[in-house]
mmCIF file of C-alpha atoms in Angstrom:
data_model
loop_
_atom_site.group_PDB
_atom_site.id
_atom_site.type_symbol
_atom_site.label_atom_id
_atom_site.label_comp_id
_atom_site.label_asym_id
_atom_site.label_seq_id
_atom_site.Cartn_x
_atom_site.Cartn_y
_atom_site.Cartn_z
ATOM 1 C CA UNK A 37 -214.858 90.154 218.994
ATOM 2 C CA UNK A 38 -212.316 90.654 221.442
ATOM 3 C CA UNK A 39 -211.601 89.331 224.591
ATOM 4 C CA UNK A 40 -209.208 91.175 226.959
ATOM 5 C CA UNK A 41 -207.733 90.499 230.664
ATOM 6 C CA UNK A 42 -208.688 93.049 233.691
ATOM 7 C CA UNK A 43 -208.370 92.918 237.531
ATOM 8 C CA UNK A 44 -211.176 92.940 239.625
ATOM 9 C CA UNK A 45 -210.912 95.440 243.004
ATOM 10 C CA UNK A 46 -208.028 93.224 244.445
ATOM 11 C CA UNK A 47 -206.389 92.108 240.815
ATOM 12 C CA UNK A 48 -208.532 88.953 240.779
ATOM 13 C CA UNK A 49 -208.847 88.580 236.894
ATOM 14 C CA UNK A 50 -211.795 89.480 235.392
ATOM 15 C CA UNK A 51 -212.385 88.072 231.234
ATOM 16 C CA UNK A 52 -213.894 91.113 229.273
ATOM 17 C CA UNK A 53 -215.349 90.118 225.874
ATOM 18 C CA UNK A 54 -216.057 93.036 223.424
ATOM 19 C CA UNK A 55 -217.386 94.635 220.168
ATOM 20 C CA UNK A 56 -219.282 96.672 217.954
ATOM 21 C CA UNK A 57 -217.423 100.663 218.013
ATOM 22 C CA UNK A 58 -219.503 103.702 219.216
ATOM 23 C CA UNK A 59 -220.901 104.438 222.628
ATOM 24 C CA UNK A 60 -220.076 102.133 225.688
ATOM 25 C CA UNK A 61 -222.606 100.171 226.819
ATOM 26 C CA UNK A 62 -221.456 97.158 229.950
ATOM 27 C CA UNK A 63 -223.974 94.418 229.642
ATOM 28 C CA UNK A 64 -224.000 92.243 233.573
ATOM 29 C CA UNK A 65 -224.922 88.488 233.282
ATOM 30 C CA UNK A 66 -226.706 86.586 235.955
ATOM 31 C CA UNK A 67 -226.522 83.949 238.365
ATOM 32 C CA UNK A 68 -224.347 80.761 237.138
ATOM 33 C CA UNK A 69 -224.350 82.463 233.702
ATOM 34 C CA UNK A 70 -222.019 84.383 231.407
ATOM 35 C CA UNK A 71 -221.437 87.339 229.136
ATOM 36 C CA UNK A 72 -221.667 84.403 226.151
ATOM 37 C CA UNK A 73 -224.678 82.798 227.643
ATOM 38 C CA UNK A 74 -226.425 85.881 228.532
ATOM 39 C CA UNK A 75 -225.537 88.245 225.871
ATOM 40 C CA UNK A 76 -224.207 86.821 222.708
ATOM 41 C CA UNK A 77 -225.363 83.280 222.322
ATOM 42 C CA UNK A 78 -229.182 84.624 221.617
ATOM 43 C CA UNK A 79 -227.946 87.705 220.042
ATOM 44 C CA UNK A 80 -228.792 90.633 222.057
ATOM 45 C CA UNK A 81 -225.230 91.606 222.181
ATOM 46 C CA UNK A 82 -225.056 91.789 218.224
ATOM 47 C CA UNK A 83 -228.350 93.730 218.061
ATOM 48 C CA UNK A 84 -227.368 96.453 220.783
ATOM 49 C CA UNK A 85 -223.424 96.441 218.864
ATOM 50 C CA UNK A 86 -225.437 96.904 215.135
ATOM 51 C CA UNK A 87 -227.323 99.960 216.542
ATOM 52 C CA UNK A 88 -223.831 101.655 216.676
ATOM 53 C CA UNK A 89 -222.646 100.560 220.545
ATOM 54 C CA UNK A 90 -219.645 99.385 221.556
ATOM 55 C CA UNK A 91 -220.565 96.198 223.818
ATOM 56 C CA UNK A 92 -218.586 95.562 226.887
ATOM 57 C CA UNK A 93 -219.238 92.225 228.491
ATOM 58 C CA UNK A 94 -217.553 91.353 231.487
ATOM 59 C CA UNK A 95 -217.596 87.761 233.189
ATOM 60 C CA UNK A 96 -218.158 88.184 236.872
ATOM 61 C CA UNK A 97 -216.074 86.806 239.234
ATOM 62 C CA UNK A 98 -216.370 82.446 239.616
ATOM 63 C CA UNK A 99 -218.187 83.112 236.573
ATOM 64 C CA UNK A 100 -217.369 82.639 232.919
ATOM 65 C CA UNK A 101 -213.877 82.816 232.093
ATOM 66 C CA UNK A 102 -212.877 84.612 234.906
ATOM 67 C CA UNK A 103 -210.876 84.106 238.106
ATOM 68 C CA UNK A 104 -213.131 82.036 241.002
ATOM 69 C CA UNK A 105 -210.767 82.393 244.018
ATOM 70 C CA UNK A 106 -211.286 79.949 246.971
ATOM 71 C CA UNK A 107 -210.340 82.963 249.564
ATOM 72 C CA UNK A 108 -213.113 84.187 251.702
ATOM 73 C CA UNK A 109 -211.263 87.311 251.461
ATOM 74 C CA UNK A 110 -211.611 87.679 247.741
ATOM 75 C CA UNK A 111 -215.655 88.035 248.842
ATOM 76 C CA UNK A 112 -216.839 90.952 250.776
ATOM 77 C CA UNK A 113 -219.780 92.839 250.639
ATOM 78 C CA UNK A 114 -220.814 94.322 247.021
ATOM 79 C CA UNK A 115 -217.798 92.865 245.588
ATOM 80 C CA UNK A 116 -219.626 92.403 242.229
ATOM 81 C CA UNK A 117 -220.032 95.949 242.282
ATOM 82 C CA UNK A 118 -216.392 96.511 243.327
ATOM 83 C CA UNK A 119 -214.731 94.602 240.516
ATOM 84 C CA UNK A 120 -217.117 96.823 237.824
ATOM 85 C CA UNK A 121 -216.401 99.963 239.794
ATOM 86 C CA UNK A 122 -212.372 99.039 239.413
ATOM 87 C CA UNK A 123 -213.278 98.095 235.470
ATOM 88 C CA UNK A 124 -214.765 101.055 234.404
ATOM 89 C CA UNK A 125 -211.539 103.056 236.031
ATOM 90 C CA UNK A 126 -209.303 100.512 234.133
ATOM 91 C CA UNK A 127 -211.229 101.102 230.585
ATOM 92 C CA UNK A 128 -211.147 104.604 231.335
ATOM 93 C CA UNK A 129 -214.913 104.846 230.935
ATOM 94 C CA UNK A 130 -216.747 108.324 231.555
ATOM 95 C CA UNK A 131 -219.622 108.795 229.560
ATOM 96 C CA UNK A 132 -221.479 105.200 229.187
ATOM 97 C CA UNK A 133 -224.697 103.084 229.582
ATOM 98 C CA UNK A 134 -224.960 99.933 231.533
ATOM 99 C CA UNK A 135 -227.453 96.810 231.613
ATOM 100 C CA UNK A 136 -227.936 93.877 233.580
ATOM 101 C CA UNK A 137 -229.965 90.857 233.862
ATOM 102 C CA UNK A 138 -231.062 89.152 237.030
ATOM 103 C CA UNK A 139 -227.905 89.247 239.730
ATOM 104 C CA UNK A 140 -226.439 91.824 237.129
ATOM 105 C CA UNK A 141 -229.483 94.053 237.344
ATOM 106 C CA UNK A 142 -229.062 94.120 241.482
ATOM 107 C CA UNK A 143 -225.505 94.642 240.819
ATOM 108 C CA UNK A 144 -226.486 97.255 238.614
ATOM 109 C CA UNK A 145 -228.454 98.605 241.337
ATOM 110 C CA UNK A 146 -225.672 98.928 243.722
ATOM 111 C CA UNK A 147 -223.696 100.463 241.561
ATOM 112 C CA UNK A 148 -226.207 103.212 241.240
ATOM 113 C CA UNK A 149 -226.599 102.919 244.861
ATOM 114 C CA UNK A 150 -222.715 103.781 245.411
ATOM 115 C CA UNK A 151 -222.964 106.800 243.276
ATOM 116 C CA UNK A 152 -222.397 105.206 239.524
ATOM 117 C CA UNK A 153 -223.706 107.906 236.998
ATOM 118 C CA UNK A 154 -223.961 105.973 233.311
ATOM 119 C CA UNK A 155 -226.076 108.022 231.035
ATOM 120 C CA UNK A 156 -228.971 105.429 230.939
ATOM 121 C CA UNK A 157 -229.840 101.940 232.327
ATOM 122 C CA UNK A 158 -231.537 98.924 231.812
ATOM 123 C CA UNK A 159 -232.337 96.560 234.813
ATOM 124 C CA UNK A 160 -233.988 93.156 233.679
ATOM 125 C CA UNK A 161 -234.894 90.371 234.693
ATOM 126 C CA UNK A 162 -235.853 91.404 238.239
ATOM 127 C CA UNK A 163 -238.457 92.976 240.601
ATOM 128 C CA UNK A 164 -238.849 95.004 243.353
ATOM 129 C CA UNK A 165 -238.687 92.784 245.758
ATOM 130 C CA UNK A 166 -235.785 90.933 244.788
ATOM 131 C CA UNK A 167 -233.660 94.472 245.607
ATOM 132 C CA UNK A 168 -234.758 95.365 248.617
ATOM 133 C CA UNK A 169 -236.298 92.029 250.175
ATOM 134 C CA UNK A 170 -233.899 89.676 252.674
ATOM 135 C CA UNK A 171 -231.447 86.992 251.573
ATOM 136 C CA UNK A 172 -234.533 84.472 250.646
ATOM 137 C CA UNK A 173 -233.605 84.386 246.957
ATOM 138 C CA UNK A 174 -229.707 83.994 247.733
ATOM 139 C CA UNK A 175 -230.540 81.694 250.516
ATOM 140 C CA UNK A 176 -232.475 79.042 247.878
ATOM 141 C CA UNK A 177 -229.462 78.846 245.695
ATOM 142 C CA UNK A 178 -227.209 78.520 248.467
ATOM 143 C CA UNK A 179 -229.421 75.094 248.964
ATOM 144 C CA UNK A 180 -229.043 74.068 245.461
ATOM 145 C CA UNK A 181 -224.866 74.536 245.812
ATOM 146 C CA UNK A 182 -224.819 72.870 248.723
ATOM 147 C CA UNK A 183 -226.836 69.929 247.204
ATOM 148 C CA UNK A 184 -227.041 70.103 244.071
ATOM 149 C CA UNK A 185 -228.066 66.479 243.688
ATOM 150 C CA UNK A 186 -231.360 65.106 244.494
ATOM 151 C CA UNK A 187 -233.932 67.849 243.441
ATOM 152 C CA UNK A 188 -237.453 66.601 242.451
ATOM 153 C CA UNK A 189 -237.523 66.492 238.667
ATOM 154 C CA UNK A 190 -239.136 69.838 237.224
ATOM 155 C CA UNK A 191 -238.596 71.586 240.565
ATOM 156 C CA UNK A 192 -237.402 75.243 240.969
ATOM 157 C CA UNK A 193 -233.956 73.640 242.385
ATOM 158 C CA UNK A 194 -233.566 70.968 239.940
ATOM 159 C CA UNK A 195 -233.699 73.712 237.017
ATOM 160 C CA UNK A 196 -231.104 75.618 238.969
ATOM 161 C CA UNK A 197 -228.575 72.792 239.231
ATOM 162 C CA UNK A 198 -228.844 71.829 235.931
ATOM 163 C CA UNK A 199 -228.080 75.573 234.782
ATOM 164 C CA UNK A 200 -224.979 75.066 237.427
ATOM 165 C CA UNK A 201 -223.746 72.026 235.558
ATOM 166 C CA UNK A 202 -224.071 72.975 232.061
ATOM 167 C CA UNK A 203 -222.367 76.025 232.808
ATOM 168 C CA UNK A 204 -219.436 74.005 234.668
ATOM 169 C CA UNK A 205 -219.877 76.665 237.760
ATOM 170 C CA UNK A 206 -217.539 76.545 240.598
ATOM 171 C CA UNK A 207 -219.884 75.917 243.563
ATOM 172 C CA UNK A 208 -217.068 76.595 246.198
ATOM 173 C CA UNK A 209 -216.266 80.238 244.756
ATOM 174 C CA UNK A 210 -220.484 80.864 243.964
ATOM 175 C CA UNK A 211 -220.936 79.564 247.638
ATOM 176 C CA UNK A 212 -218.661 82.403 248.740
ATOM 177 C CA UNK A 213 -220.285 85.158 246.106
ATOM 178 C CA UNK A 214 -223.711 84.330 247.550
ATOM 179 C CA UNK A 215 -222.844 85.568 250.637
ATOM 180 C CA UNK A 216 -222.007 88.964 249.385
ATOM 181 C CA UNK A 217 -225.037 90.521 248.002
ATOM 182 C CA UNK A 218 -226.416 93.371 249.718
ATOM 183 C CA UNK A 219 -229.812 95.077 249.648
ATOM 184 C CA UNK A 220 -230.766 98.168 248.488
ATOM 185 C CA UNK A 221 -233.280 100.321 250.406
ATOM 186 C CA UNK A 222 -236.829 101.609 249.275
ATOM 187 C CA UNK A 223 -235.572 104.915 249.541
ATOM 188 C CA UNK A 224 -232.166 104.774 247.793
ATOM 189 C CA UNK A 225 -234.476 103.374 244.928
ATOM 190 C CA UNK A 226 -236.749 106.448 244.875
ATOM 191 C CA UNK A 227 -233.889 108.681 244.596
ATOM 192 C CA UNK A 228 -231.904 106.934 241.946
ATOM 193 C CA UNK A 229 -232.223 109.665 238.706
ATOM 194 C CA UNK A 230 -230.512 107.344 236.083
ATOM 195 C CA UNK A 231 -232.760 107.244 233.417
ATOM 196 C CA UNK A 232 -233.812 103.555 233.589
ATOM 197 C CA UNK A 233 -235.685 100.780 231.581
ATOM 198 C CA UNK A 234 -237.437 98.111 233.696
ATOM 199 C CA UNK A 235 -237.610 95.670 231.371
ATOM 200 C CA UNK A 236 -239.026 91.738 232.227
ATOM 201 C CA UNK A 237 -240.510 88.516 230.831
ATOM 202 C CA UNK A 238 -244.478 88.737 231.650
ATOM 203 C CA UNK A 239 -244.363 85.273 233.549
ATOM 204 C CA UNK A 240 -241.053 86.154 235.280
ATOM 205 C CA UNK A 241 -241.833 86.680 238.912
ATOM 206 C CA UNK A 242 -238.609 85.077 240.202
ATOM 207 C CA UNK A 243 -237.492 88.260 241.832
ATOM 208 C CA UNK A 244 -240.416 89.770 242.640
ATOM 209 C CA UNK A 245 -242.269 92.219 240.469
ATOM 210 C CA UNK A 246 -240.937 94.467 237.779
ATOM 211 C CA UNK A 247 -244.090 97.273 237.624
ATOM 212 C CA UNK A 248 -244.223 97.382 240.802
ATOM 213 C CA UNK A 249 -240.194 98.507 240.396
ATOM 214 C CA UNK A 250 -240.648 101.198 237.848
ATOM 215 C CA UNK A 251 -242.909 102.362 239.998
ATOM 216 C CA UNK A 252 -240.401 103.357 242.180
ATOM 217 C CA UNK A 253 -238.287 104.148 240.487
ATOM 218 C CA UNK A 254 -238.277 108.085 239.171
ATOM 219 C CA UNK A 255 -239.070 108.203 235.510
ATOM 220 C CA UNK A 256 -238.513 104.707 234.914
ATOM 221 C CA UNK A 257 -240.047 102.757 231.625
ATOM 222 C CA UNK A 258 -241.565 99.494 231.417
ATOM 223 C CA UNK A 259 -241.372 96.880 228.827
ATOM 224 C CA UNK A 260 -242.688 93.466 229.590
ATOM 225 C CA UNK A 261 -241.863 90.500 226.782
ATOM 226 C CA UNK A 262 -242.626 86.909 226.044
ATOM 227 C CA UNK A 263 -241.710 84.626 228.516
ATOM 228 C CA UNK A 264 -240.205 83.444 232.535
ATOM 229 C CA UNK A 265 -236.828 84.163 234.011
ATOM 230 C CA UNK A 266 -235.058 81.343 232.388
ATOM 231 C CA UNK A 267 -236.529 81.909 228.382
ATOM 232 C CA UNK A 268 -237.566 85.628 228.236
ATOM 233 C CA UNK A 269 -233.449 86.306 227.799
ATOM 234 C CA UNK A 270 -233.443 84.079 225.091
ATOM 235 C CA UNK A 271 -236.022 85.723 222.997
ATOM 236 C CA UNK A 272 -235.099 87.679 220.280
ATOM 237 C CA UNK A 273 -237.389 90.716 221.179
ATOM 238 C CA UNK A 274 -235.102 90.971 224.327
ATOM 239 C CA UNK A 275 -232.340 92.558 222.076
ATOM 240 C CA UNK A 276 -234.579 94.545 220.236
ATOM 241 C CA UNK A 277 -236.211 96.145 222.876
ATOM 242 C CA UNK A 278 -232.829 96.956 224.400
ATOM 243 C CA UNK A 279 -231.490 98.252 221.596
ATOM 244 C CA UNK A 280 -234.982 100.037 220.914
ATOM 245 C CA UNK A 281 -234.830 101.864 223.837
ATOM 246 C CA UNK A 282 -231.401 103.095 224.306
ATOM 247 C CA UNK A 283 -232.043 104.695 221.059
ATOM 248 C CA UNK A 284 -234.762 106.552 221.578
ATOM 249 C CA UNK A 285 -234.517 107.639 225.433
ATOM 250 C CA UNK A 286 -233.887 110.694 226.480
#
């Protein structure tokens, strides 16, 4: 596996792991996550590269391995979107698929939103209202950055600061990406024509509900697996159903 240097939309450096050879597929990470946590320590990223892909995993920015500026500046709007807009110019990408769970499926989603055109998509880990709701979901981890000390045991928030400190996240640079995610209208949803999988643990219902967004979106398939936001990643039919799909979708 390799793991290469890019800039993000303003040079900010962004760690891209890779492998497998074939088609290009970009796999998005979540929230206080990674490409290695999301994507390769549970082996989706091996299953997807054995079906004849060639995996491209980029760490977000103040995620991972990458840069986590300080600036305010280094945050506007969509700028998760941005730095994956300026690393698909950089890898000189044309003809490609792209997934995402959780924050990367809405950054998926704004991508596709902005006029991305990948030849097929999977958004997972997340519902319909978590893409065109408020700033409710950003606002409750905004909480657990600001305190992430203090949480009842077993609560939502508690969970989410843990998964903060075992992945060593910088809560000053997350602070700052939290206030950049944007929403994506009901009706830029209805028009999106990338040929999508919706694809969600069957107890996940952290970002709303995932029929309810392949409803709306055209053409969209839906494949529901064992398990909540936090374990359904980790399962090994998560992989295979990726990998399943892109295969056989036309």
């Amino acid at each position: 596996m390799d793991t290469l240097r890019y800039g993000g939309f303003d040079g900010a450096e962004i760690a891209v792991a890779q492998m497998g050879t074939g088609r290009p597929i970009i796999l998005l990470h979540g929230l206080f996550s990674s490409g290695e946590m999301n994507w390769r320590r549970y082996g989706a990223a091996a299953e997807i590269a054995s079906a004849g892909y060639r995996v491209i995993m980029p760490d977000f920015r103040a995620h991972g391995a990458s840069a986590a500026p300080h600036d305010p500046a280094a945050y506007p709007h969509d700028v998760l979107a941005l730095d994956i807009e300026a690393l698909i110019g950089q890898l000189g990408l044309t003809d490609f698929d792209i997934a995402g769970y959780s924050m990367g499926a809405r950054t998926l989603v704004r991508l596709l939103a902005r006029g991305l055109k990948p030849g097929k998509a999977i958004i997972a880990g997340m519902g319909l209202e978590g893409l065109i709701g408020g700033t409710a979901r950003a606002d409750f981890f905004k909480q657990v950055v600001k305190q992430p000390d203090g949480w009842p045991s077993g609560s939502p928030e508690a969970f989410a600061a843990a998964f903060m400190r075992q992945n060593k996240v910088d809560g000053t640079a997350v602070g700052l990406l939290l206030d950049t995610f944007v929403s994506t209208p009901l009706d830029v949803l209805r028009g999106l024509e990338t040929r999508c999988l919706v694809l969600c643990g069957k107890d996940d219902r952290d970002n709303g509900s995932a029929p309810a967004l392949a409803l709306e979106l055209p053409g969209a398939a839906l494949v529901e697996i064992a398990g909540n936001h936090m374990s359904a990643v980790t399962k090994a039919d998560f992989g295979t159903a990726m990998a399943a799909w892109l295969a056989h979708a036309q």
